[in-house]
Coordinates of N, CA and C and ligand atoms in Angstrom, one line a residue:
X11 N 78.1 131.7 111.3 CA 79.0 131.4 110.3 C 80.0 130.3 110.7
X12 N 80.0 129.3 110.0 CA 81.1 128.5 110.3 C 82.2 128.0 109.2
X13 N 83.0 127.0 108.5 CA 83.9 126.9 108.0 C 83.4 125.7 107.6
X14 N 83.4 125.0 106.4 CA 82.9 123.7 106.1 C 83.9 123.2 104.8
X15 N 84.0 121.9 104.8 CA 84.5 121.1 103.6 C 84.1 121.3 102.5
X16 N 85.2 122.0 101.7 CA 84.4 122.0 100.8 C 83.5 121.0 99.2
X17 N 84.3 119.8 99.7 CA 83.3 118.7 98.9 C 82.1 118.9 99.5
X18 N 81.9 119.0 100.7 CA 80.8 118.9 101.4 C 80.0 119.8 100.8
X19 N 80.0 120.8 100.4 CA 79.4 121.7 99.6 C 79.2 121.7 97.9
X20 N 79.3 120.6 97.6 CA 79.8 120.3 96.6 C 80.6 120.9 95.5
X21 N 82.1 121.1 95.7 CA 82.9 122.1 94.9 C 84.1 120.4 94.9
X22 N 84.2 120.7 93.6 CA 85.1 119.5 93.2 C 86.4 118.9 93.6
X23 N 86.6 118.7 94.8 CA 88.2 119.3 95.3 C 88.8 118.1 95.7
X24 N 88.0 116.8 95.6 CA 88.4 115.8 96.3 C 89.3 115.3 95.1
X25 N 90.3 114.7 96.5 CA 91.4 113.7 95.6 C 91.6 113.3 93.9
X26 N 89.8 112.7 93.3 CA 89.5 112.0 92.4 C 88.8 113.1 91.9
X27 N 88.7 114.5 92.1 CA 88.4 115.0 91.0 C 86.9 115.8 91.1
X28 N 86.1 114.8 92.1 CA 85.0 114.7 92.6 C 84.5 115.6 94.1
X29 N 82.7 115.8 94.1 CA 82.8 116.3 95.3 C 82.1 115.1 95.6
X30 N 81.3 115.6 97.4 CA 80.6 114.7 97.8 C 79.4 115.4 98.7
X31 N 78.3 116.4 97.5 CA 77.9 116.7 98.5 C 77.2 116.0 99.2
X32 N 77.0 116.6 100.4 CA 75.8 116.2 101.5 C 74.4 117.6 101.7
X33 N 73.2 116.4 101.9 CA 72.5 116.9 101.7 C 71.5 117.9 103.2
X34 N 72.3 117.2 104.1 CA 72.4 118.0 105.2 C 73.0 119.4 105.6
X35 N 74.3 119.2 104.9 CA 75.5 120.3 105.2 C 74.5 121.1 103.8
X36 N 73.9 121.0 102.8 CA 73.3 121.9 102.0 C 72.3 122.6 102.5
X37 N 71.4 122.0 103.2 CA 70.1 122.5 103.6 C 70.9 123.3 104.6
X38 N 71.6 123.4 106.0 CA 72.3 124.4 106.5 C 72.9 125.5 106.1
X39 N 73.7 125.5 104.3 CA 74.6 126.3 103.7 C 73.2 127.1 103.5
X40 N 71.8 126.9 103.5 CA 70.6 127.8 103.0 C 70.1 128.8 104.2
X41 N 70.5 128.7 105.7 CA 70.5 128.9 106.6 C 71.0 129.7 106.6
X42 N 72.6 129.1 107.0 CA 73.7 130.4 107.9 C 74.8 130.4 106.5
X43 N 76.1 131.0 106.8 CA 77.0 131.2 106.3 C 77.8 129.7 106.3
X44 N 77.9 129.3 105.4 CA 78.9 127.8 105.4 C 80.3 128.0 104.7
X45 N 81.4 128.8 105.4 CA 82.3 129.3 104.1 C 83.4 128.1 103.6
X46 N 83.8 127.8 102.6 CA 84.3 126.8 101.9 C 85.6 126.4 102.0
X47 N 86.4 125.6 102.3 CA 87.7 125.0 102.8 C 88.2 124.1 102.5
X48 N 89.3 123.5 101.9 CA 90.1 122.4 101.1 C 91.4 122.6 101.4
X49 N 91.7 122.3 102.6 CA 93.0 122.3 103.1 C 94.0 121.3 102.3
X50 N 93.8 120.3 101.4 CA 94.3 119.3 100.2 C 94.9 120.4 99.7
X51 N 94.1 120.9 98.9 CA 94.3 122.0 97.9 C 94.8 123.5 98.3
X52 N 94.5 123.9 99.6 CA 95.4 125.3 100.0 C 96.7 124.7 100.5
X53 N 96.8 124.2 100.7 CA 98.3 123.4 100.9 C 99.5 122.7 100.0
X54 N 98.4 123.2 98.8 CA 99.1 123.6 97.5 C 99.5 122.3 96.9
X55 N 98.7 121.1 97.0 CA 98.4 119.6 96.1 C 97.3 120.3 95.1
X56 N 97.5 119.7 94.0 CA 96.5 119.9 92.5 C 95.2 118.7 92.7
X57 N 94.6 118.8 92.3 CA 93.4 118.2 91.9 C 93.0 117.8 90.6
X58 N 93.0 116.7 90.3 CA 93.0 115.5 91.2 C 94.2 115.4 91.5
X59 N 94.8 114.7 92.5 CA 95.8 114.4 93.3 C 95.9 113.0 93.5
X60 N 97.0 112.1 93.9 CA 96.9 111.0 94.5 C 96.5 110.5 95.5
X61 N 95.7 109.4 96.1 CA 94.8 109.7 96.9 C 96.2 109.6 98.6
X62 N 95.5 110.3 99.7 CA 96.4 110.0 100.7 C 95.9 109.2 102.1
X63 N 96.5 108.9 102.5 CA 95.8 108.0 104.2 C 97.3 108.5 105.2
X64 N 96.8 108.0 106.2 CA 97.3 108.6 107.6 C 98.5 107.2 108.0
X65 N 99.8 107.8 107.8 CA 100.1 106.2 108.3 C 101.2 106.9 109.3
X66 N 101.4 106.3 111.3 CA 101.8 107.1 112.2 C 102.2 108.9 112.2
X67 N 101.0 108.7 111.4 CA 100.7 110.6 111.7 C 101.0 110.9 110.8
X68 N 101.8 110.5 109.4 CA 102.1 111.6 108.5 C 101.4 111.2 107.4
X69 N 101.0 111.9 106.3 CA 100.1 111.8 105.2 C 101.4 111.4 104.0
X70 N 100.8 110.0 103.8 CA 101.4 109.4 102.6 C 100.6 109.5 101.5
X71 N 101.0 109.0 99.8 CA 99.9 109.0 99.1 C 100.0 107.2 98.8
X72 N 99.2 107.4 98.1 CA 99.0 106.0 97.8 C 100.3 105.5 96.7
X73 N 101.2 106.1 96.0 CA 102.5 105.6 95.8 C 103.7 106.0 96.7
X74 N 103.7 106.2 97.7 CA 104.4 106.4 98.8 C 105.1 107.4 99.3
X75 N 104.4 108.8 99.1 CA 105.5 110.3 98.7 C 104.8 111.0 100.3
X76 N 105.5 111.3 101.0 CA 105.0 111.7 102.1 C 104.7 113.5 101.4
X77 N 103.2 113.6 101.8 CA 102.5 115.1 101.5 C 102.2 115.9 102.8
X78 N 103.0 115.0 103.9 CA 102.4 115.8 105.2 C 102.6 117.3 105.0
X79 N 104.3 117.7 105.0 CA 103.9 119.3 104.7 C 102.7 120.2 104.0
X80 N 102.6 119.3 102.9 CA 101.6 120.3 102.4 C 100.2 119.8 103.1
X81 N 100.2 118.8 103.8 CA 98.8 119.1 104.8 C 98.9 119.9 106.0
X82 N 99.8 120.1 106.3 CA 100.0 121.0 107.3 C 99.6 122.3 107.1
X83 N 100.2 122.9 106.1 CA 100.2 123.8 105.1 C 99.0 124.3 105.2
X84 N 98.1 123.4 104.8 CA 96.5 123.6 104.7 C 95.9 123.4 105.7
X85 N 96.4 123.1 106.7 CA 95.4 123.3 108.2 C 95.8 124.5 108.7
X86 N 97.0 124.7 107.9 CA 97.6 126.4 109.1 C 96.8 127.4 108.3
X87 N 96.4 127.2 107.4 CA 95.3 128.5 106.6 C 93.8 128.0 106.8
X88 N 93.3 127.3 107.2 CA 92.4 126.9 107.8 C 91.9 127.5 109.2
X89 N 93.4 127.2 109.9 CA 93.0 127.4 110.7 C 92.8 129.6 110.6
X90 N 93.9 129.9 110.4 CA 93.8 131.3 109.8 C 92.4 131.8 109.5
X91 N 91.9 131.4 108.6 CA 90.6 131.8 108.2 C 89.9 131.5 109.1
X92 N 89.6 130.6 109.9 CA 88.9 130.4 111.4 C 88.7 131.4 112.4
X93 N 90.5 132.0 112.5 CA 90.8 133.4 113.1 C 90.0 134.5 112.8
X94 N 90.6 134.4 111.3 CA 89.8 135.8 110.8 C 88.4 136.3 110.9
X95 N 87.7 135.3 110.9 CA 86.6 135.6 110.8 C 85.6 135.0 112.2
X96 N 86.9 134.9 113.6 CA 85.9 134.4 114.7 C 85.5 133.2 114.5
X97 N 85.9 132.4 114.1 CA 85.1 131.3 114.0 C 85.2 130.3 114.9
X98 N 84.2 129.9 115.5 CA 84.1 128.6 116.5 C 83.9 126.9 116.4
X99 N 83.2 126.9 115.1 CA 82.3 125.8 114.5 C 82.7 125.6 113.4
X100 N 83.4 124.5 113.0 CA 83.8 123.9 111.4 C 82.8 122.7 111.5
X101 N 83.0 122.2 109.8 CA 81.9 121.1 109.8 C 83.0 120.8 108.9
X102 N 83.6 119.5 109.0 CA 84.5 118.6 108.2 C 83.8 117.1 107.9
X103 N 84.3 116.6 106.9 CA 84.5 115.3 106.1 C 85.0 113.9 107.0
X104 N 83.9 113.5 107.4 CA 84.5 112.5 108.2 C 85.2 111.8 107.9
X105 N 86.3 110.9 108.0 CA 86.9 110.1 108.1 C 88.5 110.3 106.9
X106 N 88.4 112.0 106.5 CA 89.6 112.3 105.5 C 90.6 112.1 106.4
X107 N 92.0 112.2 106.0 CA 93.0 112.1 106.4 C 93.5 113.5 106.9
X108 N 92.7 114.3 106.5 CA 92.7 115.9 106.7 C 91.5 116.3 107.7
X109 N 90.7 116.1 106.8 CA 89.3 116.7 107.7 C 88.4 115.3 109.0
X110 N 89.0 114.5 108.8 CA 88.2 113.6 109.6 C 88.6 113.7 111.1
X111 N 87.4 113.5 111.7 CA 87.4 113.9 113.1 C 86.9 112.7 114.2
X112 N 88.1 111.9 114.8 CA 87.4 110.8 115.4 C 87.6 109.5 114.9
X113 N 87.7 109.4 113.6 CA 87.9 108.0 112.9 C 88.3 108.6 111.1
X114 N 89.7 107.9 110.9 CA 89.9 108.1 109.7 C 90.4 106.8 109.2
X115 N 90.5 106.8 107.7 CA 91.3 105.7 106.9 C 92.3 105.1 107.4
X116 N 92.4 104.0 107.6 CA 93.6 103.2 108.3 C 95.0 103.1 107.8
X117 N 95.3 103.5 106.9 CA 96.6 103.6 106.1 C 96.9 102.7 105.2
X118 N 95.6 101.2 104.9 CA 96.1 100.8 104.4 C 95.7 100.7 102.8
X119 N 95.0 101.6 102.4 CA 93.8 101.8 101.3 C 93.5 100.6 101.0
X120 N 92.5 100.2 101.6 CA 92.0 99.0 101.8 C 90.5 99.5 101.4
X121 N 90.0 100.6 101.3 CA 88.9 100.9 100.9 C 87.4 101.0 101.8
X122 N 88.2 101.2 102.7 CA 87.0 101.8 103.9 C 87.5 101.2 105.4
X123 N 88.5 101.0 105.4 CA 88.8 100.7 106.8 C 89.1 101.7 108.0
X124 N 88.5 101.9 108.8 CA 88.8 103.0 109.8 C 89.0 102.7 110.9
X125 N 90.2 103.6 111.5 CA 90.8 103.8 113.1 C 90.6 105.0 113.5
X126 N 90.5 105.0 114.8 CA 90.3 106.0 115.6 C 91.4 107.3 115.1
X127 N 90.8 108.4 115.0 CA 91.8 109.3 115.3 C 91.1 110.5 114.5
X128 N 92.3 111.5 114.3 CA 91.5 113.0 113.4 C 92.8 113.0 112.3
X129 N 92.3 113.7 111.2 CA 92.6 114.1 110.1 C 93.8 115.3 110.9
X130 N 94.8 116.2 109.6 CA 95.3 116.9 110.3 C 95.4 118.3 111.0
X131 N 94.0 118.8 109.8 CA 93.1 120.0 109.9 C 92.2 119.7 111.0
X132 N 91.4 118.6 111.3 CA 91.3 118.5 112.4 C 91.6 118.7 113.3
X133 N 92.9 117.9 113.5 CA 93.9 118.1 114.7 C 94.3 119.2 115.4
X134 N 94.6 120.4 114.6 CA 95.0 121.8 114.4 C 94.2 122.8 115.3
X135 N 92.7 122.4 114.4 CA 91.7 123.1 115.5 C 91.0 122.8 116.5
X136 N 91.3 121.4 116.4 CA 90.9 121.0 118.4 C 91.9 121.4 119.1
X137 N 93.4 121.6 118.4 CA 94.5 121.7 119.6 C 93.6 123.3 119.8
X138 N 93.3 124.4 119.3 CA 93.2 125.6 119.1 C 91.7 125.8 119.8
X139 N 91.3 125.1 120.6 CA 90.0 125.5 120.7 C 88.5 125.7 120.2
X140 N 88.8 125.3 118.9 CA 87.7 124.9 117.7 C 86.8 123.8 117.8
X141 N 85.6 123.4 117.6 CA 85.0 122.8 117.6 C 84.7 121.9 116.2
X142 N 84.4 120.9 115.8 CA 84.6 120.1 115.0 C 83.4 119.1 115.2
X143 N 83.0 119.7 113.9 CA 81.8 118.4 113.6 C 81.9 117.7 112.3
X144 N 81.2 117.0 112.4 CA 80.9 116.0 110.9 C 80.0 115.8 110.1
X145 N 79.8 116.1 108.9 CA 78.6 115.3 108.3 C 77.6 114.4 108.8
X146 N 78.4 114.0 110.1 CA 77.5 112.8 110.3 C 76.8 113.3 111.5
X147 N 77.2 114.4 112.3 CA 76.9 115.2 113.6 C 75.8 115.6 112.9
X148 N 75.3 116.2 112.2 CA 74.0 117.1 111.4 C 72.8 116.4 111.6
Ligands
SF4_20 S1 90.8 117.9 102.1 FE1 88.8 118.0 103.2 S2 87.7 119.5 102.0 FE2 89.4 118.9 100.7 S3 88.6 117.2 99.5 FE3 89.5 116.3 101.3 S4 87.8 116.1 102.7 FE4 87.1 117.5 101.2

């Protein structure tokens, strides 16, 4: 059982309204248990939302409203459900400002520019011992 994105699973949660599935993270969800997670949205931003990027650690949106709390928000119930259920292995959204692991959006919505680093849910469960993969790990 592990914890996955849930665009990745295709449930509509992304920023714009939209999901994104993948067709790797699907063939797996036919496997094992892939249970579903939108730390955007459990951290209590609506959908669609304005879009956000990472700018010196804190999540701005694209008209300039800092949403870090409520990202936080959503990585601390993430991470919770992680607890609850034992879990070792998430599979996140590369390059979100939440879920990205390794390289995310540069801050400047410039439309695909990426810098090194982790989303904030990310962050959360590597500090915690969690393991963290990607869409692109699969
Ligand atoms: S916060 Fe994560 S799960 Fe939610 S839409 Fe963004 S990438 Fe997908």
């Amino acid at each position: 059982m592990k914890l996955c994105s849930a665009c990745l699973l295709g449930l509509a949660c992304r920023y714009n309204g939209e999901s994104v599935p993948h067709e790797k993270v699907l063939h797996l969800a036919e496997k094992e248990v892939l249970i579903p997670v939108c730390p955007e949205q459990m951290g209590g931003l609506p959908t669609p939302r304005p879009a956000v990027e990472l700018k010196n650690g804190r999540a701005i949106t694209i008209d300039g409203k800092d949403v870090t709390e409520n990202f936080e928000a959503g990585a601390r119930q993430v991470l919770e459900i992680a607890r609850l259920y034992d879990i070792d292995t998430v599979i996140l959204k590369q390059r979100s400002p939440s879920c990205g692991c390794g390289q995310v959006y540069d801050g400047t919505f410039s439309g695909g520019s990426v810098v090194s680093g982790n989303g904030i849910t990310a962050k959360l469960l590597l500090e915690n011992g969690i393991k963290v993969l990607t869409e692109e790990d699969l």
